[in-house]
């Protein structure tokens, strides 16, 4: 049997601020090693297990992340399947329905595994074995979810109450009910009871069965989602859902829309390690604290600390903690978080407070990722800005001009092909070029290694919206 992975890839991950932000959320960040959470999730849903194999993935994301998704999949050797662009976030119910309708149109008997793209599951073989057990229930027309065996009394997760005690075989068990995030006392009681599992938000079902469930329990979603698919536009290999009908779909999770009402829901218990990295306390726990309970990144030093997480996300910043107990400290070029570890779930309050005061650090990542590479602002003044820009091999910025600024480009790594009006020339390391205000220009990397340059902008306005595009290989407007 072939299973089509459906990767949900549009969340913002505010509880892992400042590393995770709206413009570059946690799934794209290498939080637990060299690979990003998205890459690890995609790799986990490749290959084959007992009685099944994975097909090409379907990724649901938003327009800002579409090229990041493609780049990160290709970097780990996964050929991107369908990448469906949501015009706006409408929660998981419309996203899952769109994926199911999309898959069923291509295969009426399609079987789907729906998973978030920001979870940690170290034991891939155990996960594949759980999927194989779930397929037995799927063949019987069941909607399957995976319940994680709790390792502690967690208040940040919803729970699944099983109708019967888990079987030794690990086979699917009927679900009695969903349980909202509990307080500490209730979480301890459920841990002791033994028939409660964490709700991982991972699902396995036939496309036809989940569509039938939507028709039965959330019929108002069918028309707008079907219309969004029927009116979708192909764009450079992406499928853009039509914005007008998509915006009419209710903003609701699949649990509330369908799962809490379905009578054919089964739970496959999963006893191996799992985390959704829903806070810095989870990152601390999953990173393997030392004997003193300390986790320190390469750019961090802990002296006489206990139960503490120290991370530096900048090559230019060294973080040092002395005598700390139960502290989270995360430093980036533009923001630093210091919090009591017991208050990890309140980090999202910091994001809200920063938004209220208009701080760009609330949502904007220091590196602005584009389809051709990335840039970061090094210095910003009243009438100037200095950037570091990296362009991937073979990539090209748009042919463009500016109304309010001129630019100086100094190549520091690799070779650039530069167009300025009618002149095209190669600029190598330690060479520079001047772009006058109003000149039509383009930067390309014709080489096989990344090209890095320093850009100095001067003018009355240096905002990113001062741009007129004439040609763009990435079809941006």
Short mmCIF file of C-alpha atoms in Angstrom, two decimals:
data_model
loop_
_atom_site.label_atom_id
_atom_site.label_comp_id
_atom_site.label_asym_id
_atom_site.label_seq_id
_atom_site.Cartn_x
_atom_site.Cartn_y
_atom_site.Cartn_z
CA UNK A 1 0.00 0.00 0.00
CA UNK A 2 1.19 3.49 -0.84
CA UNK A 3 0.71 6.21 1.79
CA UNK A 4 0.78 9.86 0.74
CA UNK A 5 2.36 12.05 3.45
CA UNK A 6 0.58 15.36 4.05
CA UNK A 7 2.92 17.81 5.77
CA UNK A 8 1.31 20.83 7.42
CA UNK A 9 3.85 23.60 7.28
CA UNK A 10 2.31 26.98 8.06
CA UNK A 11 2.61 27.54 11.83
CA UNK A 12 4.39 30.45 13.49
CA UNK A 13 5.79 28.79 16.66
CA UNK A 14 5.68 31.89 18.89
CA UNK A 15 6.56 29.91 22.04
CA UNK A 16 10.11 29.44 20.69
CA UNK A 17 10.72 33.14 20.15
CA UNK A 18 13.25 34.67 19.41
CA UNK A 19 14.53 31.78 17.30
CA UNK A 20 11.09 31.05 15.81
CA UNK A 21 9.19 33.98 14.31
CA UNK A 22 6.31 34.53 11.93
CA UNK A 23 8.66 35.22 9.00
CA UNK A 24 10.78 32.11 9.70
CA UNK A 25 9.09 29.69 12.14
CA UNK A 26 10.58 26.81 14.08
CA UNK A 27 9.98 24.08 11.48
CA UNK A 28 12.64 25.63 9.23
CA UNK A 29 15.23 26.05 12.00
CA UNK A 30 17.89 23.46 12.95
CA UNK A 31 16.79 23.24 16.58
CA UNK A 32 17.92 19.67 17.27
CA UNK A 33 21.00 19.13 15.12
CA UNK A 34 22.05 19.94 11.58
CA UNK A 35 18.68 19.23 9.96
CA UNK A 36 15.64 21.41 10.40
CA UNK A 37 12.49 20.00 11.99
CA UNK A 38 10.79 20.17 8.58
CA UNK A 39 13.58 18.20 6.92
CA UNK A 40 13.55 15.58 9.67
CA UNK A 41 9.76 15.28 9.39
CA UNK A 42 9.93 14.86 5.62
CA UNK A 43 12.68 12.23 5.87
CA UNK A 44 10.67 10.33 8.49
CA UNK A 45 7.88 9.99 5.93
CA UNK A 46 9.99 8.41 3.19
CA UNK A 47 10.94 4.84 2.37
CA UNK A 48 8.81 1.91 3.37
CA UNK A 49 7.53 -0.02 6.36
CA UNK A 50 5.77 -3.31 6.99
CA UNK A 51 3.15 -3.53 4.24
CA UNK A 52 3.41 0.05 2.98
CA UNK A 53 5.62 2.57 1.24
CA UNK A 54 5.50 6.35 1.22
CA UNK A 55 4.71 8.26 -1.95
CA UNK A 56 5.79 11.80 -2.77
CA UNK A 57 4.73 14.26 -0.07
CA UNK A 58 2.06 16.92 -0.34
CA UNK A 59 3.08 20.04 1.56
CA UNK A 60 0.61 22.72 2.62
CA UNK A 61 2.24 26.03 3.37
CA UNK A 62 1.88 29.74 2.66
CA UNK A 63 3.33 31.86 -0.10
CA UNK A 64 6.18 33.24 2.01
CA UNK A 65 7.54 29.75 2.72
CA UNK A 66 7.10 28.09 -0.69
CA UNK A 67 10.70 28.43 -1.83
CA UNK A 68 12.07 27.56 1.63
CA UNK A 69 10.07 24.31 1.49
CA UNK A 70 11.47 23.41 -1.93
CA UNK A 71 15.03 24.32 -0.99
CA UNK A 72 15.00 22.36 2.27
CA UNK A 73 13.47 19.24 0.69
CA UNK A 74 16.02 19.25 -2.13
CA UNK A 75 18.84 19.71 0.39
CA UNK A 76 18.01 16.33 1.99
CA UNK A 77 17.45 14.55 -1.32
CA UNK A 78 13.64 14.56 -1.35
CA UNK A 79 11.94 15.39 -4.63
CA UNK A 80 9.21 17.89 -3.72
CA UNK A 81 5.79 16.55 -4.61
CA UNK A 82 2.78 18.81 -4.66
CA UNK A 83 3.25 22.06 -2.75
CA UNK A 84 -0.12 23.63 -2.07
CA UNK A 85 -0.13 27.34 -1.22
CA UNK A 86 -2.73 28.53 1.26
CA UNK A 87 -3.69 32.19 0.58
CA UNK A 88 -4.15 32.65 4.34
CA UNK A 89 -4.04 30.43 7.40
CA UNK A 90 -7.45 28.90 8.15
CA UNK A 91 -6.28 26.30 10.71
CA UNK A 92 -5.96 22.56 10.12
CA UNK A 93 -9.49 21.54 9.07
CA UNK A 94 -9.56 23.37 5.70
CA UNK A 95 -5.93 22.37 5.07
CA UNK A 96 -6.58 18.66 5.65
CA UNK A 97 -9.75 18.75 3.57
CA UNK A 98 -7.91 20.44 0.68
CA UNK A 99 -5.18 17.79 0.83
CA UNK A 100 -7.73 14.96 0.90
CA UNK A 101 -9.70 16.33 -2.06
CA UNK A 102 -6.46 16.93 -3.97
CA UNK A 103 -5.26 13.36 -3.30
CA UNK A 104 -8.60 11.70 -4.05
CA UNK A 105 -8.80 13.44 -7.44
CA UNK A 106 -5.60 11.61 -8.37
CA UNK A 107 -6.35 8.32 -6.63
CA UNK A 108 -9.85 7.49 -5.34
CA UNK A 109 -8.32 4.96 -2.93
CA UNK A 110 -5.58 7.25 -1.62
CA UNK A 111 -4.43 6.73 1.98
CA UNK A 112 -3.04 9.79 3.75
CA UNK A 113 -0.78 10.34 6.74
CA UNK A 114 -1.27 13.89 8.00
CA UNK A 115 1.49 15.25 10.22
CA UNK A 116 2.76 18.58 11.50
CA UNK A 117 6.23 19.44 10.23
CA UNK A 118 7.75 20.54 13.54
CA UNK A 119 7.73 17.40 15.72
CA UNK A 120 10.65 15.36 17.02
CA UNK A 121 10.37 11.56 16.70
CA UNK A 122 13.84 10.02 17.23
CA UNK A 123 12.83 6.36 16.71
CA UNK A 124 11.69 6.29 13.09
CA UNK A 125 11.40 2.49 13.02
CA UNK A 126 8.97 2.56 15.98
CA UNK A 127 6.94 5.25 14.24
CA UNK A 128 6.74 3.21 11.04
CA UNK A 129 5.66 0.18 13.08
CA UNK A 130 2.86 2.25 14.62
CA UNK A 131 1.75 3.30 11.13
CA UNK A 132 1.63 -0.36 10.06
CA UNK A 133 -0.61 -1.14 13.06
CA UNK A 134 -2.84 1.78 12.17
CA UNK A 135 -3.36 0.55 8.63
CA UNK A 136 -5.37 -2.38 9.95
CA UNK A 137 -7.93 0.06 11.33
CA UNK A 138 -7.82 2.20 8.18
CA UNK A 139 -8.75 -0.84 6.08
CA UNK A 140 -11.80 -1.19 8.32
CA UNK A 141 -12.88 2.38 7.56
CA UNK A 142 -11.49 3.94 10.74
CA UNK A 143 -9.96 7.38 11.12
CA UNK A 144 -6.74 6.79 13.04
CA UNK A 145 -4.90 9.17 15.32
CA UNK A 146 -1.70 8.48 17.24
CA UNK A 147 -1.65 8.83 21.02
CA UNK A 148 1.71 9.41 22.68
CA UNK A 149 2.28 7.57 25.96
CA UNK A 150 2.94 10.37 28.48
CA UNK A 151 6.35 10.52 30.09
CA UNK A 152 5.26 13.12 32.63
CA UNK A 153 2.21 15.13 33.70
CA UNK A 154 2.19 17.73 30.93
CA UNK A 155 -0.23 20.67 30.98
CA UNK A 156 0.70 22.01 27.52
CA UNK A 157 -0.86 19.12 25.55
CA UNK A 158 -4.38 17.95 24.89
CA UNK A 159 -5.09 14.31 25.76
CA UNK A 160 -6.93 11.34 24.27
CA UNK A 161 -8.95 9.14 26.61
CA UNK A 162 -9.00 5.55 25.37
CA UNK A 163 -12.20 3.52 25.60
CA UNK A 164 -10.19 0.45 26.70
CA UNK A 165 -6.78 -0.23 28.13
CA UNK A 166 -3.97 -0.38 25.51
CA UNK A 167 -3.29 -3.87 24.19
CA UNK A 168 0.10 -5.51 24.41
CA UNK A 169 0.20 -5.71 20.62
CA UNK A 170 -0.12 -1.93 20.32
CA UNK A 171 -3.18 -2.31 18.08
CA UNK A 172 -5.59 0.56 17.59
CA UNK A 173 -8.03 1.20 20.45
CA UNK A 174 -11.36 3.04 20.22
CA UNK A 175 -11.28 6.66 21.37
CA UNK A 176 -13.62 7.60 24.21
CA UNK A 177 -13.14 11.37 24.06
CA UNK A 178 -10.76 14.28 23.56
CA UNK A 179 -9.57 16.10 26.69
CA UNK A 180 -8.51 19.76 26.64
CA UNK A 181 -5.18 20.88 28.10
CA UNK A 182 -5.49 20.09 31.83
CA UNK A 183 -4.25 21.80 34.96
CA UNK A 184 -1.39 20.19 36.86
CA UNK A 185 -3.59 18.11 39.20
CA UNK A 186 -5.73 16.74 36.38
CA UNK A 187 -2.62 15.96 34.30
CA UNK A 188 -1.18 13.95 37.22
CA UNK A 189 -4.42 12.02 37.60
CA UNK A 190 -4.50 11.15 33.90
CA UNK A 191 -0.87 10.04 33.97
CA UNK A 192 -1.65 7.69 36.86
CA UNK A 193 -4.80 6.32 35.20
CA UNK A 194 -2.86 4.83 32.29
CA UNK A 195 -5.56 5.11 29.61
CA UNK A 196 -4.80 8.68 28.56
CA UNK A 197 -2.44 9.59 25.74
CA UNK A 198 -1.06 12.89 24.51
CA UNK A 199 -2.81 14.14 21.39
CA UNK A 200 -0.05 14.40 18.77
CA UNK A 201 -2.25 15.72 15.98
CA UNK A 202 -1.02 13.01 13.58
CA UNK A 203 -3.67 11.21 11.53
CA UNK A 204 -3.91 8.23 9.18
CA UNK A 205 -6.98 7.60 7.03
CA UNK A 206 -8.30 6.96 3.56
CA UNK A 207 -9.04 10.17 1.69
CA UNK A 208 -12.59 9.01 0.96
CA UNK A 209 -13.25 8.34 4.66
CA UNK A 210 -12.07 11.72 5.91
CA UNK A 211 -14.01 13.49 3.13
CA UNK A 212 -17.12 11.57 4.19
CA UNK A 213 -16.50 12.68 7.77
CA UNK A 214 -16.25 16.30 6.67
CA UNK A 215 -19.53 15.97 4.77
CA UNK A 216 -21.18 14.52 7.86
CA UNK A 217 -19.79 16.86 10.52
CA UNK A 218 -18.40 19.99 8.81
CA UNK A 219 -20.35 20.25 5.59
CA UNK A 220 -20.00 24.05 5.46
CA UNK A 221 -16.29 23.59 4.64
CA UNK A 222 -16.86 21.47 1.54
CA UNK A 223 -18.05 24.16 -0.89
CA UNK A 224 -15.37 26.83 -0.21
CA UNK A 225 -12.50 24.33 -0.13
CA UNK A 226 -13.68 22.58 -3.30
CA UNK A 227 -14.00 25.96 -5.02
CA UNK A 228 -10.52 26.99 -3.85
CA UNK A 229 -9.12 23.82 -5.43
CA UNK A 230 -11.14 24.08 -8.64
CA UNK A 231 -10.05 27.69 -9.14
CA UNK A 232 -6.45 27.08 -8.07
CA UNK A 233 -3.63 28.43 -10.22
CA UNK A 234 -0.45 26.57 -11.11
CA UNK A 235 2.59 28.77 -10.39
CA UNK A 236 6.17 27.56 -10.98
CA UNK A 237 5.28 24.07 -9.81
CA UNK A 238 3.19 25.28 -6.86
CA UNK A 239 -0.58 25.07 -6.64
CA UNK A 240 -2.08 28.32 -5.37
CA UNK A 241 -5.52 27.87 -3.87
CA UNK A 242 -7.99 30.55 -4.95
CA UNK A 243 -8.05 33.23 -2.23
CA UNK A 244 -11.69 34.32 -2.40
CA UNK A 245 -13.37 30.96 -1.70
CA UNK A 246 -10.56 29.94 0.65
CA UNK A 247 -11.21 33.02 2.76
CA UNK A 248 -14.84 31.89 3.19
CA UNK A 249 -13.81 28.63 4.88
CA UNK A 250 -14.15 28.57 8.66
CA UNK A 251 -10.97 29.02 10.67
CA UNK A 252 -11.18 25.80 12.68
CA UNK A 253 -9.02 22.85 13.68
CA UNK A 254 -9.70 19.35 12.41
CA UNK A 255 -10.25 18.18 16.00
CA UNK A 256 -13.10 20.61 16.57
CA UNK A 257 -14.55 20.37 13.06
CA UNK A 258 -14.52 16.59 12.60
CA UNK A 259 -12.66 14.39 15.03
CA UNK A 260 -14.62 15.24 18.17
CA UNK A 261 -17.84 14.29 16.36
CA UNK A 262 -16.75 11.19 14.43
CA UNK A 263 -17.79 7.77 15.72
CA UNK A 264 -15.16 5.83 13.75
CA UNK A 265 -12.04 7.18 15.43
CA UNK A 266 -9.31 4.86 16.70
CA UNK A 267 -6.07 5.57 18.54
CA UNK A 268 -2.77 3.80 17.94
CA UNK A 269 -0.64 4.08 21.11
CA UNK A 270 2.93 5.23 20.50
CA UNK A 271 5.29 4.43 23.36
CA UNK A 272 8.55 5.82 21.93
CA UNK A 273 9.94 9.31 22.42
CA UNK A 274 8.08 12.24 20.89
CA UNK A 275 7.93 16.00 21.31
CA UNK A 276 6.27 18.87 19.50
CA UNK A 277 8.95 21.23 20.91
CA UNK A 278 6.15 23.46 22.08
CA UNK A 279 8.38 25.56 24.34
CA UNK A 280 11.97 26.12 25.38
CA UNK A 281 11.46 23.74 28.30
CA UNK A 282 10.78 20.99 25.74
CA UNK A 283 13.93 21.94 23.81
CA UNK A 284 15.90 21.73 27.06
CA UNK A 285 14.41 18.31 27.86
CA UNK A 286 14.93 16.86 24.35
CA UNK A 287 18.50 18.21 24.09
CA UNK A 288 19.77 15.86 26.79
CA UNK A 289 20.79 17.93 29.84
CA UNK A 290 24.06 17.04 31.53
CA UNK A 291 24.41 15.81 35.13
CA UNK A 292 23.67 19.33 36.41
CA UNK A 293 20.68 19.69 34.12
CA UNK A 294 22.47 22.15 31.84
CA UNK A 295 22.15 22.42 28.06
CA UNK A 296 24.58 24.88 26.45
CA UNK A 297 25.10 25.51 22.74
CA UNK A 298 28.51 25.85 21.12
CA UNK A 299 28.42 29.61 21.68
CA UNK A 300 27.42 29.40 25.34
CA UNK A 301 29.26 28.75 28.61
CA UNK A 302 27.63 27.71 31.89
CA UNK A 303 29.43 28.24 35.21
CA UNK A 304 27.89 26.75 38.35
CA UNK A 305 24.46 26.52 36.70
CA UNK A 306 21.64 24.00 37.21
CA UNK A 307 18.58 23.03 35.14
CA UNK A 308 19.37 25.76 32.64
CA UNK A 309 19.29 26.23 28.86
CA UNK A 310 21.86 28.59 27.31
CA UNK A 311 21.86 29.14 23.53
CA UNK A 312 23.65 31.59 21.28
CA UNK A 313 22.26 31.72 17.75
CA UNK A 314 24.90 34.19 16.55
CA UNK A 315 28.50 33.56 15.65
CA UNK A 316 29.27 37.02 17.06
CA UNK A 317 27.65 36.56 20.47
CA UNK A 318 28.97 34.46 23.34
CA UNK A 319 26.46 33.75 26.10
CA UNK A 320 27.78 33.16 29.64
CA UNK A 321 25.62 32.11 32.57
CA UNK A 322 26.90 32.16 36.17
CA UNK A 323 25.02 30.63 39.08
CA UNK A 324 21.76 30.24 37.18
CA UNK A 325 19.06 27.82 38.32
CA UNK A 326 16.05 26.99 36.15
CA UNK A 327 16.72 29.67 33.55
CA UNK A 328 16.28 29.87 29.78
CA UNK A 329 18.58 32.30 27.95
CA UNK A 330 18.50 32.51 24.14
CA UNK A 331 20.49 35.19 22.34
CA UNK A 332 20.28 36.32 18.71
CA UNK A 333 21.73 39.27 16.84
CA UNK A 334 18.63 41.40 17.41
CA UNK A 335 16.92 39.99 20.52
CA UNK A 336 17.63 38.14 23.77
CA UNK A 337 15.20 36.04 25.81
CA UNK A 338 15.78 35.43 29.53
CA UNK A 339 13.02 33.52 31.33
CA UNK A 340 12.33 31.23 34.23
CA UNK A 341 12.09 27.72 32.79
CA UNK A 342 8.80 27.17 34.59
CA UNK A 343 7.35 30.07 32.58
CA UNK A 344 8.34 28.67 29.17
CA UNK A 345 4.73 28.60 27.94
CA UNK A 346 4.48 32.36 28.57
CA UNK A 347 7.04 33.26 25.91
CA UNK A 348 4.17 33.91 23.51
CA UNK A 349 3.19 36.78 25.84
CA UNK A 350 6.52 38.39 25.00
CA UNK A 351 5.65 38.25 21.29
CA UNK A 352 2.30 39.93 21.98
CA UNK A 353 3.99 42.63 24.07
CA UNK A 354 6.55 43.31 21.33
CA UNK A 355 3.82 43.52 18.71
CA UNK A 356 1.95 46.02 20.88
CA UNK A 357 4.99 48.31 21.04
CA UNK A 358 5.66 47.95 17.31
CA UNK A 359 8.98 46.10 17.62
CA UNK A 360 9.98 44.38 14.38
CA UNK A 361 11.65 41.62 16.40
CA UNK A 362 8.18 40.28 17.26
CA UNK A 363 7.70 38.75 13.82
CA UNK A 364 10.66 39.51 11.53
CA UNK A 365 13.65 37.16 11.48
CA UNK A 366 17.14 38.76 11.30
CA UNK A 367 17.83 36.90 8.05
CA UNK A 368 15.26 37.59 5.37
CA UNK A 369 15.00 34.40 3.30
CA UNK A 370 14.23 34.77 -0.40
CA UNK A 371 13.98 32.20 -3.22
CA UNK A 372 17.49 33.13 -4.39
CA UNK A 373 19.14 33.05 -0.93
CA UNK A 374 19.00 35.45 2.00
CA UNK A 375 20.07 38.83 3.30
CA UNK A 376 20.55 40.39 6.71
CA UNK A 377 20.83 44.02 7.73
CA UNK A 378 24.12 44.74 9.49
CA UNK A 379 23.65 48.48 10.10
CA UNK A 380 20.66 50.75 9.49
CA UNK A 381 20.85 54.55 9.67
CA UNK A 382 18.63 57.46 8.76
CA UNK A 383 19.78 57.56 5.12
CA UNK A 384 21.77 54.37 4.70
CA UNK A 385 21.73 50.61 5.24
CA UNK A 386 24.44 47.95 5.09
CA UNK A 387 23.46 44.37 4.20
CA UNK A 388 25.13 41.02 3.82
CA UNK A 389 23.60 39.13 0.90
CA UNK A 390 24.04 35.44 -0.03
CA UNK A 391 22.97 34.19 -3.46
CA UNK A 392 22.73 30.45 -4.13
CA UNK A 393 24.62 28.91 -7.09
CA UNK A 394 22.70 29.52 -10.29
CA UNK A 395 20.22 31.85 -8.60
CA UNK A 396 19.26 35.34 -9.72
CA UNK A 397 17.63 38.38 -8.17
CA UNK A 398 14.94 40.15 -10.18
CA UNK A 399 15.71 42.79 -12.80
CA UNK A 400 14.77 45.90 -10.83
CA UNK A 401 15.20 49.57 -10.07
CA UNK A 402 14.72 51.91 -7.08
CA UNK A 403 13.22 55.37 -6.76
CA UNK A 404 14.94 56.50 -3.58
CA UNK A 405 18.33 54.83 -3.22
CA UNK A 406 21.60 54.01 -4.93
CA UNK A 407 23.70 50.95 -4.06
CA UNK A 408 27.33 49.87 -3.81
CA UNK A 409 28.03 46.13 -4.10
CA UNK A 410 31.30 44.60 -2.85
CA UNK A 411 31.75 40.89 -3.59
CA UNK A 412 33.48 39.08 -0.70
CA UNK A 413 32.93 35.44 -1.75
CA UNK A 414 32.39 33.91 -5.19
CA UNK A 415 31.61 35.71 -8.43
CA UNK A 416 28.62 37.85 -9.41
CA UNK A 417 27.23 38.57 -12.85
CA UNK A 418 25.94 42.13 -12.61
CA UNK A 419 23.61 43.94 -15.00
CA UNK A 420 23.45 47.76 -14.82
CA UNK A 421 21.25 49.19 -17.56
CA UNK A 422 22.85 47.94 -20.81
CA UNK A 423 26.14 46.75 -19.27
CA UNK A 424 26.70 43.17 -18.07
CA UNK A 425 29.97 42.21 -16.35
CA UNK A 426 31.49 39.72 -13.91
CA UNK A 427 32.50 41.00 -10.49
CA UNK A 428 34.83 38.78 -8.45
CA UNK A 429 36.04 38.79 -4.84
CA UNK A 430 37.34 42.15 -3.60
CA UNK A 431 35.78 43.97 -6.57
CA UNK A 432 32.86 46.37 -6.39
CA UNK A 433 30.24 48.00 -8.58
CA UNK A 434 28.06 51.11 -8.20
CA UNK A 435 24.32 51.09 -8.97
CA UNK A 436 23.06 54.67 -9.54
CA UNK A 437 19.61 55.70 -8.36
CA UNK A 438 17.04 54.66 -10.96
CA UNK A 439 19.35 52.29 -12.85
CA UNK A 440 17.82 49.00 -14.00
CA UNK A 441 19.98 46.29 -12.48
CA UNK A 442 20.25 42.62 -11.59
CA UNK A 443 22.58 40.37 -9.60
CA UNK A 444 23.19 36.71 -10.51
CA UNK A 445 25.44 33.93 -9.25
CA UNK A 446 26.81 32.07 -12.30
CA UNK A 447 29.11 29.89 -10.20
CA UNK A 448 28.85 26.60 -8.33
CA UNK A 449 29.45 27.99 -4.84
CA UNK A 450 27.42 30.53 -2.87
CA UNK A 451 28.17 34.16 -3.68
CA UNK A 452 28.31 36.67 -0.82
CA UNK A 453 28.44 40.42 -1.13
CA UNK A 454 28.14 43.47 1.06
CA UNK A 455 25.57 46.00 -0.12
CA UNK A 456 25.69 49.63 0.99
CA UNK A 457 22.45 51.52 0.29
CA UNK A 458 22.28 55.31 0.47
CA UNK A 459 19.28 57.52 -0.15
CA UNK A 460 16.21 59.17 1.31
CA UNK A 461 14.43 55.82 1.84
CA UNK A 462 15.92 52.32 2.15
CA UNK A 463 12.79 50.23 2.79
CA UNK A 464 12.25 46.87 1.06
CA UNK A 465 9.17 48.17 -0.75
CA UNK A 466 11.20 50.65 -2.82
CA UNK A 467 11.48 48.27 -5.74
CA UNK A 468 10.16 48.03 -9.30
CA UNK A 469 10.50 44.55 -10.82
CA UNK A 470 10.76 44.15 -14.59
CA UNK A 471 11.66 40.45 -14.79
CA UNK A 472 11.69 37.76 -12.12
CA UNK A 473 12.38 34.06 -12.57
CA UNK A 474 10.38 33.38 -9.38
CA UNK A 475 7.21 35.09 -10.69
CA UNK A 476 7.01 37.54 -7.79
CA UNK A 477 4.93 40.65 -8.39
#
